[in-house]
Short mmCIF file of C-alpha atoms in Angstrom, two decimals:
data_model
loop_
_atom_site.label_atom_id
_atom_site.label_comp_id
_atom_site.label_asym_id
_atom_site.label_seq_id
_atom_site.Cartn_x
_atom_site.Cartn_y
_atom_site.Cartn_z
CA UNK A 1 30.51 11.28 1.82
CA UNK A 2 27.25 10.51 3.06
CA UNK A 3 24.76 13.48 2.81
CA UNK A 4 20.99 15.00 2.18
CA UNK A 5 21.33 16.55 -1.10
CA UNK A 6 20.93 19.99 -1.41
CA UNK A 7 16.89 20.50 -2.18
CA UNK A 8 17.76 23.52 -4.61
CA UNK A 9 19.72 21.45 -6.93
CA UNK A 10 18.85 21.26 -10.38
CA UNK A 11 17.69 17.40 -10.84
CA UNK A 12 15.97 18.51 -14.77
CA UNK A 13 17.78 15.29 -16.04
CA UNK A 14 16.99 13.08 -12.80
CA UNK A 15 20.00 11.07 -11.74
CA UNK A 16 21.15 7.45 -12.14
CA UNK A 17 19.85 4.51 -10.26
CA UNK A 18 21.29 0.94 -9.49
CA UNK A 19 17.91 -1.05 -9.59
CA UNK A 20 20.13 -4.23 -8.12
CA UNK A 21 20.22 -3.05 -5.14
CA UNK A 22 17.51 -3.33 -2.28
CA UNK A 23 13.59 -4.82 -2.05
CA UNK A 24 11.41 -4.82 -5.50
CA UNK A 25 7.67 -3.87 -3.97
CA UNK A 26 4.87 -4.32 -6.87
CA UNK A 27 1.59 -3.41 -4.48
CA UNK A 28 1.38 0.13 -6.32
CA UNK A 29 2.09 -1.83 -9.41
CA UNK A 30 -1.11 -3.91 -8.99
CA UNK A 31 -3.14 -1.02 -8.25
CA UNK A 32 -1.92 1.08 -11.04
CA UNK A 33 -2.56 -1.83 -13.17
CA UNK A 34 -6.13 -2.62 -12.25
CA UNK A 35 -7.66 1.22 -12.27
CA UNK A 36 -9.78 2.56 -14.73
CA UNK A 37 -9.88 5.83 -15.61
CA UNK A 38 -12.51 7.37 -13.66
CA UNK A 39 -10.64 5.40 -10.58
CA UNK A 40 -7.58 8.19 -11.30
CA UNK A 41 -7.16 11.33 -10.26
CA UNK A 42 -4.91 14.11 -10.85
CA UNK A 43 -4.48 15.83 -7.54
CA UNK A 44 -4.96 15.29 -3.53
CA UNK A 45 -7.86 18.09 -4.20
CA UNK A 46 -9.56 16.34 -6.67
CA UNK A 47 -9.75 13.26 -5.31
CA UNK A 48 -10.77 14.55 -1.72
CA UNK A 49 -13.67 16.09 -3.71
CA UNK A 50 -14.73 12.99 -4.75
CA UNK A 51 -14.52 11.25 -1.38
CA UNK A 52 -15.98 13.82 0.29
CA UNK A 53 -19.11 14.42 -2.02
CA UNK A 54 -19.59 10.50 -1.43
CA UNK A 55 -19.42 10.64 2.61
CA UNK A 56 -21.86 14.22 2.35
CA UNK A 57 -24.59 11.63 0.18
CA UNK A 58 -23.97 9.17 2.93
CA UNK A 59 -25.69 8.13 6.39
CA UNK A 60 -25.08 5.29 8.42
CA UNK A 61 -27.65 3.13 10.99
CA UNK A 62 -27.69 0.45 13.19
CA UNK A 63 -30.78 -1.54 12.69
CA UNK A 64 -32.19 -4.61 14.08
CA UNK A 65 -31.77 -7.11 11.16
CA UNK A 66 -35.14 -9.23 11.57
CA UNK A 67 -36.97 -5.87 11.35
CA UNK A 68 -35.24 -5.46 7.46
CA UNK A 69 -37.74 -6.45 4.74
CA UNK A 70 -36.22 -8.19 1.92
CA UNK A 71 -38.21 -7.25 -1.75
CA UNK A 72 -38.24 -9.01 -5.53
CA UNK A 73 -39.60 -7.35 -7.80
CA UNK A 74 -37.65 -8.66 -11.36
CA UNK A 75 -35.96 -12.25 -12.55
CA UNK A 76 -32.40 -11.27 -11.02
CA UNK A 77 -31.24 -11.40 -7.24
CA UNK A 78 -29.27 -8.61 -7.68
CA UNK A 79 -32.03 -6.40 -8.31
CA UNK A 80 -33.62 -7.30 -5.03
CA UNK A 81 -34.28 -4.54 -2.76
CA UNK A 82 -34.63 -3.96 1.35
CA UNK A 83 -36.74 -1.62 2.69
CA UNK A 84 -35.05 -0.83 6.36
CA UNK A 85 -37.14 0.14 9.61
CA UNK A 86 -38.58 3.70 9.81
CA UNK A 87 -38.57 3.46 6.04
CA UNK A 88 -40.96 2.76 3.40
CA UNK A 89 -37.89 3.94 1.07
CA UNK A 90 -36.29 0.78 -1.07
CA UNK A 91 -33.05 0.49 -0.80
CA UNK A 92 -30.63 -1.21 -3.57
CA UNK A 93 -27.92 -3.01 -2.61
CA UNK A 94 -24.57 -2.79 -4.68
CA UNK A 95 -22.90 -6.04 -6.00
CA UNK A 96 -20.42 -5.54 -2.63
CA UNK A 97 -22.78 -4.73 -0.19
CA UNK A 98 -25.22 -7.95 -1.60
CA UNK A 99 -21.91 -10.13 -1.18
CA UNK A 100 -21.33 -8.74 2.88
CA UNK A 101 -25.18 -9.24 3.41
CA UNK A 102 -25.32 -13.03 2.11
CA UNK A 103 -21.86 -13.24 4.46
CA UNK A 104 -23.58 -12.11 7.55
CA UNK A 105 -26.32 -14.52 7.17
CA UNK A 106 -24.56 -17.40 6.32
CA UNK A 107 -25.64 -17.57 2.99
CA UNK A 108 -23.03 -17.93 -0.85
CA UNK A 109 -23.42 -14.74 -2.71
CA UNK A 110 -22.69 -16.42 -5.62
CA UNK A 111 -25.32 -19.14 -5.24
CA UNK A 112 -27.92 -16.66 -4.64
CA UNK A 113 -26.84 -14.43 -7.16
CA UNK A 114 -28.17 -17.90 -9.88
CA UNK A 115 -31.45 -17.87 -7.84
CA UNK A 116 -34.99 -16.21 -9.40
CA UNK A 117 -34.78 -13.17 -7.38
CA UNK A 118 -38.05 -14.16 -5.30
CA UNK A 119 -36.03 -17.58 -4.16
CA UNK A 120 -33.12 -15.53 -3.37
CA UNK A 121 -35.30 -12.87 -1.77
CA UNK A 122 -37.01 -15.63 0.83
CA UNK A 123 -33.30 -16.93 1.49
CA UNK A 124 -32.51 -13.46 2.39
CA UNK A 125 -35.46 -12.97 4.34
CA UNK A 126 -34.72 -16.09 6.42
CA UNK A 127 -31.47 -15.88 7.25
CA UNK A 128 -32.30 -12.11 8.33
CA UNK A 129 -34.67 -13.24 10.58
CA UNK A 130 -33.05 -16.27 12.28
CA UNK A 131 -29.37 -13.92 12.12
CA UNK A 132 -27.60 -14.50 15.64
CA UNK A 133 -26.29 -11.22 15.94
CA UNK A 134 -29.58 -9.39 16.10
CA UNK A 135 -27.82 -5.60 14.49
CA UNK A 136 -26.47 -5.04 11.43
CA UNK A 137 -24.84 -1.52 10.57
CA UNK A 138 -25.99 -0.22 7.34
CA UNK A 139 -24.13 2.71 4.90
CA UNK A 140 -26.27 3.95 2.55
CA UNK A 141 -26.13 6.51 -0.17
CA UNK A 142 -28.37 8.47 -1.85
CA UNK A 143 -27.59 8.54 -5.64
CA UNK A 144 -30.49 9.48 -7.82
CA UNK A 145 -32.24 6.63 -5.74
CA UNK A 146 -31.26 4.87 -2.28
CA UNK A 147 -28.81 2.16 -2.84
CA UNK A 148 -26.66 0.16 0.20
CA UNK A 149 -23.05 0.55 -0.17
CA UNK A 150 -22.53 -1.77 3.05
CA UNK A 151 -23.57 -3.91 5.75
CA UNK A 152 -21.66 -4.95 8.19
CA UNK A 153 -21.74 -6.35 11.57
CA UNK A 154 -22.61 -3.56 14.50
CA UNK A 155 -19.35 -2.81 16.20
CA UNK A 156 -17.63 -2.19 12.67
CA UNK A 157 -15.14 0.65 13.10
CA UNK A 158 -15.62 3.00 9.59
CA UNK A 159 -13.17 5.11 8.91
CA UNK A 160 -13.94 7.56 6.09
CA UNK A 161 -11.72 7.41 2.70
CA UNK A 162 -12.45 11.55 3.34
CA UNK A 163 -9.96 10.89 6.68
CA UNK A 164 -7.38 9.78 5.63
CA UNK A 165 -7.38 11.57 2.63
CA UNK A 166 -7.41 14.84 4.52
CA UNK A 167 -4.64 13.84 6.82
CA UNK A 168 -2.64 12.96 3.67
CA UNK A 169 -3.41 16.47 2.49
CA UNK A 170 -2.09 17.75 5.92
CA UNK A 171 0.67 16.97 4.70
CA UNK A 172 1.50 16.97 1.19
CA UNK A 173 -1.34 19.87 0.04
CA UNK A 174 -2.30 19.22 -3.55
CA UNK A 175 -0.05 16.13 -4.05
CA UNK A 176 1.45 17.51 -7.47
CA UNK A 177 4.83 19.57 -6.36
CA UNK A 178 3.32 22.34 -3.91
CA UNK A 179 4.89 20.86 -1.20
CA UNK A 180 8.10 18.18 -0.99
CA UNK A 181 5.25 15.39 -1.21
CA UNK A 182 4.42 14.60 -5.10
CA UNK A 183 3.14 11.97 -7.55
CA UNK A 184 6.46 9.74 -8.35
CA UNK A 185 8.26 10.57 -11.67
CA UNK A 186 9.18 7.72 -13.78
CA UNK A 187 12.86 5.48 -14.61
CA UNK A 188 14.01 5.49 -18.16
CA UNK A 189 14.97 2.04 -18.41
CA UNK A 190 17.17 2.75 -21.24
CA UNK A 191 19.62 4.99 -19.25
CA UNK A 192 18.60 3.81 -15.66
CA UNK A 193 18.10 7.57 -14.90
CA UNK A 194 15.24 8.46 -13.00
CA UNK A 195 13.08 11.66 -13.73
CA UNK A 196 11.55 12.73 -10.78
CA UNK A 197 9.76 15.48 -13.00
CA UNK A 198 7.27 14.07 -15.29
CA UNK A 199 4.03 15.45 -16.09
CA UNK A 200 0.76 13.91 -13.67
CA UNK A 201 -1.15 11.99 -15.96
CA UNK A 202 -4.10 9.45 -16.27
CA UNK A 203 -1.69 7.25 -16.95
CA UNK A 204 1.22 7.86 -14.10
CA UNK A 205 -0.88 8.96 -11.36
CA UNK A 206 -0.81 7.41 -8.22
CA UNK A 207 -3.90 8.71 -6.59
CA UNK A 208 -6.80 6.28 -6.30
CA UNK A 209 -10.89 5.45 -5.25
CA UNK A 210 -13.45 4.03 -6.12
CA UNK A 211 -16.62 3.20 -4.94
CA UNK A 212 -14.88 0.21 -2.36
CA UNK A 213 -11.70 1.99 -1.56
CA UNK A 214 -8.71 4.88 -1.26
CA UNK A 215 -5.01 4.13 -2.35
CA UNK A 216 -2.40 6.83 -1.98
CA UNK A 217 1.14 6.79 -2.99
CA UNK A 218 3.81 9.98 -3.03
CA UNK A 219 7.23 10.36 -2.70
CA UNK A 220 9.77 13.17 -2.06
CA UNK A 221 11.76 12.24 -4.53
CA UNK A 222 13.23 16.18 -5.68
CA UNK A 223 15.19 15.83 -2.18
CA UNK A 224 17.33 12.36 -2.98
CA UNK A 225 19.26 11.43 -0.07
CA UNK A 226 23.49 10.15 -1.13
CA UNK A 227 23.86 7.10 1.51
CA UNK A 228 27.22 6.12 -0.40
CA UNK A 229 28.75 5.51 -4.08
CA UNK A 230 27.96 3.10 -6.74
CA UNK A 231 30.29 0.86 -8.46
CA UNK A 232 31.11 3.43 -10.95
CA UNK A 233 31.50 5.95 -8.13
CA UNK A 234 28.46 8.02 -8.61
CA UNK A 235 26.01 8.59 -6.00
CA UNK A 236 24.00 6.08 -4.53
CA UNK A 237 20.56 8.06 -4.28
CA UNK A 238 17.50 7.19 -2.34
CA UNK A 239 13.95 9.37 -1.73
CA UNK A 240 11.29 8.77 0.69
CA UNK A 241 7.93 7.75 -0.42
CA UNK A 242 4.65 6.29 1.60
CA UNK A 243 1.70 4.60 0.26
CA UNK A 244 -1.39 4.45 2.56
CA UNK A 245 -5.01 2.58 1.68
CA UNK A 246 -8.49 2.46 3.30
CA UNK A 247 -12.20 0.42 2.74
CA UNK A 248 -14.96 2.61 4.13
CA UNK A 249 -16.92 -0.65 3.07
CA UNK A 250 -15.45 -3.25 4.51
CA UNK A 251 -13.15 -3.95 2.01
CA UNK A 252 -10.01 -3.86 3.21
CA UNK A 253 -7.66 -2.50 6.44
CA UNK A 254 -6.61 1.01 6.65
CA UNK A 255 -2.97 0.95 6.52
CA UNK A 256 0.24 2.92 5.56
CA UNK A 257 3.73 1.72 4.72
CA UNK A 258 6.64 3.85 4.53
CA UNK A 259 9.94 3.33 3.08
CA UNK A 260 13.43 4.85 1.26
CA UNK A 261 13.55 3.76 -2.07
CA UNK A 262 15.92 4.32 -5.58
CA UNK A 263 12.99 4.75 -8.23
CA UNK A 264 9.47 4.00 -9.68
CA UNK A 265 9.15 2.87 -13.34
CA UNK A 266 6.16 3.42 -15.45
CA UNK A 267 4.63 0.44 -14.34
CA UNK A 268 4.75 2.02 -11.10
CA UNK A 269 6.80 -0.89 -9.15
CA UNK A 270 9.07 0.15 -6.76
CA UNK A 271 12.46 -0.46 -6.98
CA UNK A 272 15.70 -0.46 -4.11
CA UNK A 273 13.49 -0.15 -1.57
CA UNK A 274 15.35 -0.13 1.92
CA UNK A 275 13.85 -0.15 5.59
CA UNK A 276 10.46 -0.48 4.72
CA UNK A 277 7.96 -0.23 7.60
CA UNK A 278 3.69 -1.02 7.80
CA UNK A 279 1.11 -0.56 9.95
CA UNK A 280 -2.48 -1.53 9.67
CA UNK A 281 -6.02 -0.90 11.21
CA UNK A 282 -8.44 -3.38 11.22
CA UNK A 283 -11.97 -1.46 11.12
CA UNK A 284 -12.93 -3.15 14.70
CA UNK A 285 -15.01 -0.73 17.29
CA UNK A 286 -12.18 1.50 18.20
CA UNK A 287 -10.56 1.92 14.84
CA UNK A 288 -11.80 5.74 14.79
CA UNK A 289 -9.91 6.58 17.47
CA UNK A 290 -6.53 4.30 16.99
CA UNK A 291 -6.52 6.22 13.22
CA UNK A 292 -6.49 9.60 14.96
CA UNK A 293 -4.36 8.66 18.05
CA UNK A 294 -1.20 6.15 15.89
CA UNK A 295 -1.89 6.22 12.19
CA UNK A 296 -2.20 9.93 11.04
CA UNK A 297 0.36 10.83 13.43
CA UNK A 298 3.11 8.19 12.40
CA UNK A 299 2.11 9.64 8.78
CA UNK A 300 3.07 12.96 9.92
CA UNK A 301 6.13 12.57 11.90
CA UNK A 302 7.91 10.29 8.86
CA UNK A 303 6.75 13.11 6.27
CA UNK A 304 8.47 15.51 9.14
CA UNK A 305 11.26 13.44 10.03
CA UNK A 306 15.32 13.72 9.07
CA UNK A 307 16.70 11.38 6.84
CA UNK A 308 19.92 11.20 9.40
CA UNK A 309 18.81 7.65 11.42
CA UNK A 310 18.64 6.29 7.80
CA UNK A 311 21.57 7.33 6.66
CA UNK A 312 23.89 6.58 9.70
CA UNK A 313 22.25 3.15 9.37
CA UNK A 314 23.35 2.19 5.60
CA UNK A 315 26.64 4.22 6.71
CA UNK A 316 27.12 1.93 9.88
CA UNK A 317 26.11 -1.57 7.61
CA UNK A 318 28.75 -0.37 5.49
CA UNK A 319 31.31 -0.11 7.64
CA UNK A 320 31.31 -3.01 10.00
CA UNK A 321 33.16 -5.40 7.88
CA UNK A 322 32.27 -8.98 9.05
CA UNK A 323 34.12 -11.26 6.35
CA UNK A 324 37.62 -10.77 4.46
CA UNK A 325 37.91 -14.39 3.38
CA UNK A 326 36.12 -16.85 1.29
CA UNK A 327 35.82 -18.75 4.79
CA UNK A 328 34.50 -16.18 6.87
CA UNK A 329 31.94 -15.31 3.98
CA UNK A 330 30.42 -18.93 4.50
CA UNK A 331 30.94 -19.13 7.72
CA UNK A 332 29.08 -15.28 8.06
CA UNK A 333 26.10 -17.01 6.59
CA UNK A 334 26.12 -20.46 7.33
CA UNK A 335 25.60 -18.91 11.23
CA UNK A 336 22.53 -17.12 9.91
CA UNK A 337 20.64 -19.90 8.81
CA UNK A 338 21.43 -20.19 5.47
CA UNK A 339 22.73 -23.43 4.00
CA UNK A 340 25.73 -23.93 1.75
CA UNK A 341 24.17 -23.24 -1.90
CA UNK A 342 22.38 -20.32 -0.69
CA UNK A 343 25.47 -18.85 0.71
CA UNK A 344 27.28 -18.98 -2.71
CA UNK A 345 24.53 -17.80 -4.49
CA UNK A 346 24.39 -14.60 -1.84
CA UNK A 347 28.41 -14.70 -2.90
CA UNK A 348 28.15 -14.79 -6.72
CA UNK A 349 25.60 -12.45 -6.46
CA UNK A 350 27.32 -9.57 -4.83
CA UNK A 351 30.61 -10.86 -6.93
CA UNK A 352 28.55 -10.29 -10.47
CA UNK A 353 26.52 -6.82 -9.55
CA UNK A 354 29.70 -5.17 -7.17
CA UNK A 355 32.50 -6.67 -8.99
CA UNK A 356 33.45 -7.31 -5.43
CA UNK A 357 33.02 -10.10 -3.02
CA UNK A 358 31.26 -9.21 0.07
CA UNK A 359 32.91 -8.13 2.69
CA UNK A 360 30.48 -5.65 4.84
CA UNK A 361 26.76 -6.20 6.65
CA UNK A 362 25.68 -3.99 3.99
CA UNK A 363 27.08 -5.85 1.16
CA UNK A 364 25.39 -8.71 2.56
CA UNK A 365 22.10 -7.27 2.82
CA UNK A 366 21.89 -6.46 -0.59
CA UNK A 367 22.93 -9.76 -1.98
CA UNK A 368 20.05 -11.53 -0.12
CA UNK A 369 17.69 -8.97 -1.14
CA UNK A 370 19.12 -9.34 -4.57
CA UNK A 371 18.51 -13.36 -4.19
CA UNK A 372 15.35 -12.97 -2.71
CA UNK A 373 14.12 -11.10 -6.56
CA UNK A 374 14.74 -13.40 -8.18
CA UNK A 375 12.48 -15.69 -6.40
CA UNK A 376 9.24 -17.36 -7.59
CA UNK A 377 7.17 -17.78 -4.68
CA UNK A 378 6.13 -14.91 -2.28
CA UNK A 379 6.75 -16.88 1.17
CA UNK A 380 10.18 -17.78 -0.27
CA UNK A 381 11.07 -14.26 -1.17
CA UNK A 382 9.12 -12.80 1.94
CA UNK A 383 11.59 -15.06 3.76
CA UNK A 384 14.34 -13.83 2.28
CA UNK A 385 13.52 -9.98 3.22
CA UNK A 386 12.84 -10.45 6.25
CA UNK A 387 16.27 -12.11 7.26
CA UNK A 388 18.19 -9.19 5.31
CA UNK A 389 16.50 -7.03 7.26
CA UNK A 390 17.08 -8.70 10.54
CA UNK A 391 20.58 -8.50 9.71
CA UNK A 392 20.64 -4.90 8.77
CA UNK A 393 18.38 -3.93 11.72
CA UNK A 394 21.09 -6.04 14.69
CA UNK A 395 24.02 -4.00 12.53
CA UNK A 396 22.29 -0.37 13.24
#
């Protein structure tokens, strides 16, 4: 029977997962992979300390950019310096913020970067002067000396890491247990049981930031959700879980996906993911206010939100029962736009990891999705997810 697992029930030694079925997502894979250590933190606390000792160091201007004075003083264009109007203060730019500033003018960072730094420095200065869009908006810190963290044109939109790390913390407090909202546990490959109790580590934390960015992931994976039976006839278990990233530099978008999914290994890849959902913010003049008026508040209502539209979803693909014959299998697919060898590859698929032929929109799902794995090149697999989920979505 389909059903939200009790919350209170003892899940010490984690339960199994069938990792064939549903979406494979490796974007908190890549991050986890690419952090250092002092990028990791333990707890929503800690790292809102961080961000928020960084924006309370911080002020932001909009100055007119033939008025900024461009300054060499060593052999190495990264140690130029700027000294900005209403300030005989140098300022430093970072290796980003150097990169955004040659951008703006029209000049390649990494051209400059080979220059003497007064030849880079009277590049600068030029393209400065003679820059179309007359304003530049500066964020600068102060860090034992003055140093530019980013420029950027003047109707860029910041939106503090501190933001949406606080609205985050709105709704999963400390990130390690306190509330449903946690770090992920980890899959023992071995058994295919997931442990949604493992200890927060340097090395299985999913909180992130650095000096460019935020990235966020948690799931509420001690309240599993049974949305059917596996082969064997055990449970076929699914969590929530939402991962949500910001550049207060320019870096990147703000945006947050959401998504049910089956488990998270130790690489931290994501694995049966089903009905997985993004928005994003570019940082353009209003993105303040389209953060505080659609992004925080879609955050909030899926942390908030019953499981039930889900579930009666999966339950409803399950049911309708489109093809009983070898026929109407091919025929099923063939009217989806999908030729002849990828409809008996979607087939033998389901055949090998069911033990079944397909016969339901659900067991058709999961063999493209299952297909689309197993594929070498994103737009291919992309492709791939995309019609599965058409299909589930027009069976809901």
């Amino acid at each position: 029977m389909t059903q939200v697992l009790n919350a209170t029930r003892d899940l010490s030694g984690g339960f199994k997962v069938d990792l064939s079925r549903g979406e494979r997502i490796g974007r908190v894979s890549s991050e986890w992979f690419s952090r250092p250590a002092d990028e990791r933190y333990l707890s929503l606390s800690e790292l809102f300390e961080a961000v928020q000792t960084r924006t309370e160091r911080s002020r932001t201007r909009t100055v007119e950019s033939a008025a900024i004075r461009v300054e060499a003083s060593r052999n190495d264009a990264e140690r130029l310096t700027l000294v900005l109007p209403g300030s005989d203060i140098p300022i430093a730019p970072t290796h980003w913020s150097f990169g955004q500033l040659a951008s703006l003018v029209g000049a390649p960072a990494a051209y400059l970067r080979q220059l003497p730094a007064p030849l880079a420095g009277i590049n600068l200065q030029y393209g400065l002067t003679s820059h179309r869009s007359e304003q530049v908006k500066t964020l600068e810190i102060e860090d034992g000396r003055v140093k530019l963290r980013a420029v950027t044109g003047p109707d860029y939109g910041r939106i503090f890491d501190r933001e949406l790390v606080a609205a985050v913390q709105r709704i999963a407090g400390n990130g390690t247990g306190d509330t449903r909202w946690k770090v992920p546990g980890v899959l023992d490959w071995s058994t295919s049981i997931y442990n949604p109790r493992a200890d927060i580590t340097k090395d299985t934390t999913t909180l992130y930031a650095s000096d460019r960015d935020v990235f966020l992931f948690l799931v509420d994976d001690l309240n599993p959700i049974e949305a059917g039976r596996l082969r064997d006839g055990s449970a076929d278990l699914y969590f929530r879980g939402f991962y949500c990233w910001n550049s207060e530099v320019g870096a990147k978008t703000l945006g947050i996906a959401s998504f049910y999914l089956r488990a998270v290994c130790q690489n931290r890849n994501l694995w049966g993911v089903e009905d997985f959902e993004e928005i994003t913010i570019r940082h353009s003049k209003y993105a303040a206010s389209r953060f505080a008026r659609e992004a925080a508040p879609a955050l909030a209502r899926f942390a908030n939100s019953s499981p039930m539209p889900f579930i009666n979803g999966i339950k409803a693909a399950r049911e309708r029962i489109v093809a009983r014959t070898d026929d109407d299998r091919g025929d099923f697919l063939r009217k989806r736009g999908f030729s002849k060898a990828e409809a008996t590859r979607i087939i033998e698929t389901v055949l090998t990891e069911e033990g079944r032929k397909p016969e339901s929109v659900f067991d058709f799902v999961q063999g493209i999705t299952a297909v689309a794995r197993d594929k070498t090149h994103q737009d291919a697999r992309l492709d791939l997810e995309a019609r599965a989920k058409k299909l589930f979505d027009k069976a809901v």
